[in-house]
Coordinates of C-alpha atoms in Angstrom, one line a residue:
M96 CA -59.2 -5.0 202.0
K97 CA -55.2 -3.5 202.8
K98 CA -54.6 0.0 201.0
V99 CA -51.2 -0.4 198.8
I100 CA -50.6 3.3 198.8
M101 CA -46.7 3.1 198.5
G102 CA -45.8 5.0 195.5
T103 CA -45.6 3.1 192.1
L104 CA -45.5 -0.2 193.6
M105 CA -49.0 -0.6 194.1
F106 CA -49.3 -2.5 190.9
F107 CA -47.8 -5.7 192.5
S108 CA -50.8 -5.3 195.3
L109 CA -51.7 -8.0 197.2
V110 CA -51.2 -11.7 196.6
T111 CA -53.6 -13.2 198.9
V112 CA -57.3 -14.6 198.3
F113 CA -59.3 -12.2 199.7
S114 CA -62.4 -13.2 201.7
E115 CA -64.7 -10.7 200.9
S116 CA -66.9 -10.8 197.8
Y117 CA -66.6 -8.2 195.0
L118 CA -68.8 -6.9 192.3
N119 CA -69.0 -8.8 189.0
A120 CA -67.3 -7.5 185.9
T121 CA -70.7 -5.8 185.2
E122 CA -71.2 -4.3 188.2
S123 CA -68.0 -2.8 188.5
D124 CA -67.8 -1.2 185.1
P125 CA -66.2 2.4 186.1
N126 CA -68.4 4.0 183.7
K127 CA -71.4 2.5 185.6
L128 CA -70.0 3.6 189.0
G129 CA -68.9 7.3 187.7
W130 CA -65.4 7.7 189.1
M131 CA -64.0 11.2 188.6
K132 CA -67.2 12.6 186.9
G133 CA -68.6 15.8 187.2
F134 CA -67.0 19.5 187.5
P135 CA -65.8 18.9 190.2
P136 CA -66.6 15.3 190.8
K137 CA -68.3 14.5 194.2
K138 CA -66.4 13.5 196.9
E139 CA -67.3 9.9 197.2
K140 CA -66.5 9.4 193.4
T141 CA -63.1 11.2 193.6
L142 CA -60.1 9.2 193.7
K143 CA -56.7 9.9 195.1
A144 CA -53.1 8.3 194.9
S145 CA -52.3 10.0 198.4
D146 CA -54.6 7.9 200.1
G147 CA -54.3 4.7 198.0
S148 CA -58.0 5.0 197.1
F149 CA -57.2 5.1 193.3
F150 CA -56.2 1.6 193.8
E151 CA -58.9 -0.3 195.8
F152 CA -61.2 -2.4 194.2
P153 CA -63.6 -1.7 192.2
Q154 CA -61.7 1.8 191.8
L155 CA -59.0 0.4 190.2
R156 CA -61.1 -0.4 187.2
Y157 CA -61.0 3.2 186.6
S158 CA -57.2 4.0 187.4
V159 CA -55.7 1.4 185.2
N160 CA -56.8 3.7 182.2
H161 CA -55.8 6.9 183.9
M162 CA -52.3 6.3 185.7
R163 CA -50.8 9.7 184.5
E164 CA -53.4 11.4 186.2
F165 CA -52.3 10.0 189.4
F166 CA -48.3 10.0 188.9
P167 CA -45.5 12.0 186.9
T168 CA -44.6 9.9 183.7
R169 CA -42.7 10.3 180.7
A170 CA -43.6 9.7 177.3
V171 CA -42.5 6.7 175.2
K172 CA -42.5 8.4 171.7
S173 CA -43.9 6.5 168.8
S174 CA -43.5 6.6 165.2
E175 CA -44.8 9.7 163.3
D176 CA -44.9 8.5 160.0
K177 CA -44.0 4.8 159.4
K178 CA -47.2 3.0 161.2
Y179 CA -47.8 -0.7 161.4
T180 CA -50.5 -1.9 158.8
V181 CA -52.9 -4.8 160.2
K182 CA -55.8 -6.8 158.5
V183 CA -58.8 -7.3 160.7
K184 CA -61.0 -10.6 159.8
L185 CA -63.3 -11.2 162.9
D186 CA -64.1 -14.8 163.9
K187 CA -67.4 -14.9 165.2
N188 CA -66.8 -18.5 166.6
I189 CA -64.4 -17.2 168.9
D190 CA -66.7 -16.6 171.9
S191 CA -68.5 -19.8 171.9
I192 CA -65.5 -22.1 172.1
K193 CA -65.8 -24.5 175.0
F194 CA -63.2 -25.5 177.4
K195 CA -62.9 -26.2 181.1
Y196 CA -61.1 -24.3 183.7
W197 CA -58.4 -25.9 185.9
D198 CA -59.8 -28.4 188.5
S199 CA -63.0 -27.8 187.5
Q200 CA -65.5 -30.5 185.4
K201 CA -67.9 -27.8 184.1
E202 CA -67.7 -26.2 180.9
T203 CA -67.3 -22.4 179.9
T204 CA -67.2 -20.6 177.0
F205 CA -64.7 -18.3 175.8
E206 CA -66.7 -15.2 176.4
E207 CA -67.9 -16.2 179.7
S208 CA -64.2 -16.4 180.7
L209 CA -63.7 -12.7 180.0
Y210 CA -66.2 -11.6 182.5
A211 CA -64.7 -14.1 185.0
N212 CA -61.1 -12.0 184.6
Y213 CA -62.7 -8.7 184.6
T214 CA -61.2 -8.0 181.2
D215 CA -61.0 -4.3 179.8
G216 CA -59.6 -5.1 176.4
I217 CA -58.2 -8.4 174.2
I218 CA -56.9 -8.9 171.3
I219 CA -56.3 -12.1 169.3
M220 CA -54.2 -12.4 166.2
H221 CA -53.9 -15.3 164.0
K222 CA -51.0 -15.6 161.1
G223 CA -51.0 -11.7 161.2
K224 CA -54.5 -10.7 161.1
I225 CA -56.8 -9.7 164.3
I226 CA -59.5 -12.2 164.1
Y227 CA -61.0 -11.2 167.6
E228 CA -61.0 -7.6 169.6
R229 CA -63.2 -6.6 172.1
Y230 CA -63.0 -3.6 174.6
F231 CA -65.1 -3.4 177.8
G232 CA -65.3 -1.0 181.2
G233 CA -62.8 2.1 180.5
L234 CA -60.7 1.1 177.9
K235 CA -61.2 2.3 174.5
P236 CA -59.3 1.6 171.1
D237 CA -57.5 4.9 171.4
T238 CA -56.6 5.0 175.0
L239 CA -53.9 3.5 177.0
H240 CA -54.0 0.7 180.0
S241 CA -51.4 -0.2 182.7
A242 CA -49.4 -2.9 181.4
M243 CA -48.0 -3.6 185.1
S244 CA -45.7 -6.4 185.4
V245 CA -45.9 -7.1 181.5
S246 CA -43.3 -4.0 181.7
K247 CA -40.8 -6.7 182.7
S248 CA -40.8 -8.1 179.8
F249 CA -40.0 -5.1 177.5
T250 CA -37.1 -4.5 179.7
G251 CA -36.2 -8.3 179.2
T252 CA -36.2 -7.6 175.5
L253 CA -34.3 -4.5 175.3
A254 CA -31.5 -6.2 177.4
S255 CA -31.7 -9.3 174.9
I256 CA -31.6 -6.7 172.0
L257 CA -28.4 -5.3 173.6
V258 CA -26.7 -8.5 174.0
A259 CA -27.6 -9.3 170.3
E260 CA -25.7 -6.3 169.4
G261 CA -23.0 -6.8 171.4
L262 CA -23.3 -4.2 174.0
L263 CA -24.2 -6.3 176.3
D264 CA -22.4 -9.5 178.1
P265 CA -25.1 -11.4 180.1
S266 CA -22.1 -13.3 181.6
K267 CA -20.4 -10.4 183.2
K268 CA -21.1 -9.4 186.7
V269 CA -23.1 -6.8 187.7
I270 CA -20.6 -4.5 189.2
D271 CA -18.5 -4.7 185.8
Y272 CA -21.6 -2.1 184.7
I273 CA -22.7 -0.9 188.3
P274 CA -19.6 -0.7 190.4
E275 CA -22.0 1.3 192.8
L276 CA -23.2 -2.1 193.6
K277 CA -20.0 -3.2 194.5
D278 CA -21.4 -3.6 198.4
S279 CA -24.9 -4.7 197.5
G280 CA -25.9 -8.5 197.4
F281 CA -25.9 -8.2 193.5
A282 CA -22.1 -7.7 193.6
D283 CA -20.9 -11.3 192.6
A284 CA -24.2 -11.9 190.5
T285 CA -24.1 -12.2 186.6
V286 CA -26.1 -10.3 184.4
E287 CA -27.7 -13.3 183.1
Q288 CA -28.9 -14.3 186.5
V289 CA -30.8 -10.9 187.0
M290 CA -32.0 -11.2 183.9
D291 CA -33.4 -14.9 185.0
M292 CA -34.4 -13.6 188.2
T293 CA -31.9 -16.3 189.9
T294 CA -30.4 -13.9 192.3
A295 CA -30.2 -14.9 195.9
I296 CA -30.7 -11.5 197.6
Q297 CA -32.9 -10.7 201.0
Y298 CA -35.9 -9.5 199.2
S299 CA -39.4 -10.4 199.7
E300 CA -42.5 -9.0 197.8
D301 CA -44.7 -10.4 201.1
Y302 CA -47.4 -7.1 201.1
D303 CA -49.1 -8.7 204.2
N304 CA -45.7 -8.2 206.0
P305 CA -45.0 -4.8 207.1
N306 CA -41.6 -5.4 207.6
S307 CA -41.0 -7.1 204.2
E308 CA -38.3 -5.3 202.0
V309 CA -40.8 -4.6 199.4
W310 CA -42.1 -1.7 201.5
K311 CA -38.9 -0.1 201.6
Y312 CA -38.4 -0.5 197.7
S313 CA -42.0 1.1 197.3
A314 CA -41.2 3.8 199.6
A315 CA -37.9 4.6 197.6
G316 CA -40.5 5.1 194.6
N317 CA -43.1 7.1 196.3
V318 CA -43.7 10.6 195.2
F319 CA -45.7 11.1 198.1
R320 CA -43.5 10.5 200.9
G321 CA -43.6 12.8 203.9
P322 CA -40.8 15.2 204.6
D323 CA -39.8 12.7 207.9
Y324 CA -38.6 10.1 205.8
N325 CA -34.8 9.3 205.6
G326 CA -34.7 6.4 203.5
P327 CA -33.4 5.6 200.0
E328 CA -34.2 9.0 197.7
N329 CA -35.0 6.8 194.5
Y330 CA -35.0 3.3 193.1
Y331 CA -31.4 2.9 192.2
E332 CA -30.2 3.9 195.7
Y333 CA -32.3 1.2 197.3
L334 CA -30.7 -1.3 195.2
K335 CA -27.6 -0.5 196.8
T336 CA -29.3 -1.5 200.3
I337 CA -30.1 -5.4 198.9
K338 CA -27.9 -7.9 200.6
K339 CA -27.2 -11.6 199.7
I340 CA -28.8 -14.5 201.5
D341 CA -26.2 -16.2 203.3
G342 CA -25.2 -19.7 202.5
Q343 CA -27.2 -19.5 199.0
N344 CA -25.6 -19.0 195.4
H345 CA -26.8 -17.0 192.7
G346 CA -28.4 -19.0 189.8
D347 CA -29.5 -21.8 192.1
A348 CA -33.4 -21.0 192.3
F349 CA -35.7 -18.8 190.3
G350 CA -37.4 -15.9 192.8
Y351 CA -39.7 -13.4 191.4
R352 CA -38.5 -10.2 192.7
T353 CA -39.1 -6.8 191.2
V354 CA -35.8 -5.5 192.0
N355 CA -34.1 -7.7 189.6
T356 CA -35.8 -5.8 186.7
E357 CA -35.3 -2.6 188.4
L358 CA -31.5 -3.5 188.1
L359 CA -31.8 -4.6 184.6
G360 CA -33.5 -1.3 183.6
W361 CA -30.3 0.5 185.0
I362 CA -27.9 -1.7 183.5
N363 CA -29.8 -0.9 180.1
S364 CA -29.4 2.7 180.7
R365 CA -25.6 2.6 181.9
V366 CA -24.7 0.5 178.8
T367 CA -26.3 2.9 176.3
G368 CA -26.5 6.1 178.2
K369 CA -30.0 6.6 177.6
G370 CA -33.0 6.3 180.0
L371 CA -35.6 3.6 179.7
T372 CA -38.3 5.9 178.0
D373 CA -36.0 7.0 174.8
L374 CA -34.2 3.7 174.6
L375 CA -37.6 1.6 174.1
S376 CA -38.8 4.3 171.8
E377 CA -35.6 4.0 169.8
K378 CA -35.4 0.1 170.0
I379 CA -38.7 -1.0 169.9
W380 CA -41.6 1.7 169.6
K381 CA -40.6 3.5 166.8
P382 CA -39.1 0.8 164.6
L383 CA -42.5 -1.3 165.1
G384 CA -44.5 1.7 163.9
A385 CA -46.7 2.1 166.8
H386 CA -49.4 4.3 166.6
Y387 CA -49.7 5.9 170.4
D388 CA -47.1 7.1 172.4
G389 CA -47.0 5.0 175.8
Y390 CA -45.8 6.3 179.0
Y391 CA -43.8 5.2 182.3
Q392 CA -44.6 6.5 185.8
L393 CA -41.3 7.9 187.4
D394 CA -40.1 7.8 190.8
P395 CA -38.8 11.0 192.9
S396 CA -35.6 11.6 190.9
G397 CA -37.4 10.5 187.5
I398 CA -36.3 7.5 187.0
A399 CA -38.7 5.1 185.1
F400 CA -40.2 2.4 186.8
A401 CA -38.9 -0.6 185.0
G402 CA -40.8 -3.0 186.8
G403 CA -44.4 -2.3 186.3
G404 CA -44.7 1.4 185.2
F405 CA -45.6 1.1 181.7
N406 CA -49.0 2.4 180.0
L407 CA -49.6 1.4 176.2
N408 CA -52.3 0.9 173.7
L409 CA -53.5 -2.5 173.4
R410 CA -53.2 -2.6 170.1
D411 CA -49.7 -1.6 170.0
M412 CA -49.3 -4.4 172.5
A413 CA -50.5 -6.6 170.1
M414 CA -48.3 -5.7 167.0
F415 CA -45.2 -6.2 169.6
G416 CA -46.3 -9.5 170.3
E417 CA -46.7 -10.5 166.8
M418 CA -43.2 -9.0 166.1
M419 CA -41.9 -11.2 168.5
R420 CA -44.0 -14.4 167.0
N421 CA -42.2 -13.4 163.8
Q422 CA -39.0 -13.7 165.3
G423 CA -38.4 -9.8 165.4
K424 CA -39.9 -9.0 162.1
L425 CA -43.3 -7.2 161.5
N426 CA -44.5 -6.0 157.8
G427 CA -41.8 -7.1 156.0
T428 CA -39.1 -5.3 158.1
Q429 CA -36.9 -6.8 160.8
I430 CA -37.7 -4.7 163.7
I431 CA -35.2 -6.0 166.7
P432 CA -32.7 -8.7 166.2
K433 CA -33.7 -12.3 165.2
E434 CA -31.1 -13.6 168.0
A435 CA -32.9 -11.6 170.8
V436 CA -36.3 -13.5 169.9
L437 CA -34.6 -16.9 169.6
D438 CA -32.9 -16.5 172.8
I439 CA -36.1 -15.5 174.7
S440 CA -38.1 -18.1 173.2
T441 CA -36.0 -21.2 173.0
K442 CA -33.1 -20.7 175.6
G443 CA -35.3 -20.6 178.7
S444 CA -37.0 -23.9 178.0
S445 CA -33.9 -26.0 178.7
D446 CA -34.2 -29.0 181.4
S447 CA -31.8 -26.9 183.6
A448 CA -33.9 -23.6 183.4
K449 CA -36.7 -25.6 184.2
A450 CA -35.1 -27.6 187.2
V451 CA -34.1 -23.8 188.4
F452 CA -37.9 -22.5 188.0
A453 CA -39.1 -25.5 190.1
K454 CA -37.5 -24.5 193.2
G455 CA -39.8 -21.2 193.2
D456 CA -43.3 -21.4 194.5
Y457 CA -45.3 -22.0 191.1
P458 CA -46.6 -25.7 191.9
K459 CA -49.5 -25.2 189.2
L460 CA -46.8 -24.3 186.6
K461 CA -44.9 -27.5 186.5
N462 CA -42.4 -27.6 184.0
W463 CA -42.6 -24.0 183.2
S464 CA -39.3 -21.8 183.2
Y465 CA -38.4 -18.3 183.1
H466 CA -35.7 -16.3 181.0
N467 CA -34.7 -12.4 180.2
M468 CA -37.8 -11.5 182.2
W469 CA -40.2 -13.8 179.8
W470 CA -42.7 -16.5 181.4
I471 CA -41.9 -19.9 179.5
S472 CA -44.7 -22.2 179.2
N473 CA -44.4 -26.3 179.4
N474 CA -47.2 -26.9 176.3
S475 CA -46.1 -29.0 173.3
H476 CA -46.4 -25.0 171.3
N477 CA -43.4 -23.5 173.0
A478 CA -45.7 -20.7 173.8
Y479 CA -44.3 -18.0 176.0
M480 CA -45.5 -15.0 177.7
A481 CA -45.3 -11.7 179.7
R482 CA -47.4 -11.6 182.6
G483 CA -48.9 -8.5 185.0
V484 CA -51.0 -8.8 188.0
H485 CA -54.6 -8.0 188.1
G486 CA -54.8 -9.8 184.6
Q487 CA -52.2 -8.2 182.1
A488 CA -50.8 -10.6 179.4
I489 CA -48.8 -11.2 176.4
Y490 CA -49.6 -14.7 175.2
I491 CA -47.3 -16.2 172.1
D492 CA -47.8 -19.5 170.7
P493 CA -45.4 -20.1 167.7
V494 CA -46.9 -23.4 166.8
A495 CA -50.8 -22.2 166.3
E496 CA -49.4 -18.7 164.8
M497 CA -51.1 -16.9 167.7
V498 CA -50.6 -13.9 169.7
I499 CA -53.2 -13.2 172.5
V500 CA -52.9 -9.6 174.4
R501 CA -55.3 -8.9 177.4
F502 CA -55.7 -5.7 179.7
A503 CA -57.9 -6.6 182.8
S504 CA -58.7 -5.2 186.1
S505 CA -59.4 -8.0 188.4
P506 CA -59.7 -7.5 192.0
Y507 CA -57.6 -10.5 192.4
A508 CA -53.5 -9.6 191.9
S509 CA -51.8 -12.7 191.7
N510 CA -51.5 -14.9 188.5
R511 CA -51.8 -17.9 190.7
Y512 CA -55.7 -17.3 191.0
L513 CA -56.2 -15.6 187.2
D514 CA -54.2 -18.7 185.5
P515 CA -57.1 -21.2 186.1
T516 CA -59.3 -19.2 183.9
S517 CA -56.7 -17.5 181.6
L518 CA -54.3 -20.1 180.6
P519 CA -57.1 -23.1 179.5
A520 CA -58.7 -20.2 177.7
Y521 CA -55.8 -19.5 175.6
E522 CA -54.7 -23.0 174.7
A523 CA -58.4 -23.6 173.8
V524 CA -58.4 -20.9 171.2
A525 CA -55.2 -22.2 170.0
E526 CA -56.5 -25.7 169.5
Y527 CA -59.5 -24.0 167.9
L528 CA -57.3 -22.3 165.3
M529 CA -55.2 -25.0 164.5
N530 CA -58.3 -27.2 163.5
K531 CA -60.3 -25.1 161.3

């Protein structure tokens, strides 16, 4: 398997189906394989970011729980006193819920799907209670895990909050907030087009192509680059180099490009005068009553990786999802503006949003859409979700009054290979809960 060694962008990894066979979830358990154990660890069990060994499979099953040991990070401070409370009433029947994977006639169980997806931890909440909670591999109830591209939805939620507060106008041009991009492909894009990833920019996340723009972006954030490097010094400098696609208009088509999230993080910081970690702490993490400090990975200039660098606790992520399900409320307190949540959960499901999304390369997600860095499903429950490579997810089903959060470390990066075993599992649990 190709190594992904270029700085913090390893989160997006490869998006192809690999030909080799992998150890299964039980065989690849990081505790069983003994990575980084001993004083010092054995050479063959030592993982490094500098050579990419930390993010090969099965090593990544250890690394997703230990990112701060490989990269510089900055904390997202949690609440010091007013912590959230949550009731737990576990439902023993969930493991045995049966359903079929996409394009399969064979029934499986919910528990079996967890192993198929190399689940590290999963929580299901129903009507505000935790009804299912399990941990595997290296994840524990009090530890943190990389959220990967679920981080994008936190960046998008912050922008939605700023819009609701009147501090950010999505109809304004990017250069109204970031004039440094006047000569870039983003110059005539609106903030909303950035939030919805409909910018017509020359940028590809094709990891198989060594000339793909993603490698230049990755190098800009690489804290291990050598003395001969002469490219952009950080993520923001890289954004200045992006060009527009000739003959195309912003807003015409959806294109999943992480640099949009990086730009949105910059806009959020420019509007508030605060870095991403402080802003997230102030607007969401402390008001939520999060129990654990999260953290972001940093580029060489100390800029937090908005598109994939957030690491957090599973229960804290579940309570964030529950807050979103309740239109910004948690434990009876309004945490973020109701308008921000409604914008995310309803505006993105319009016919026009679906038409723009359909121009992207997601044939299995027919009639889905994307808005404010959240994925909006096509099912009758108006479900929407945050998604990250290797299996990270927040799935919110308003009709079933259900939230599912999952951390995972699948050898397959792209969700197009994980959706067939994940999305039908979530929908099956929702149906079970509604029929109880």
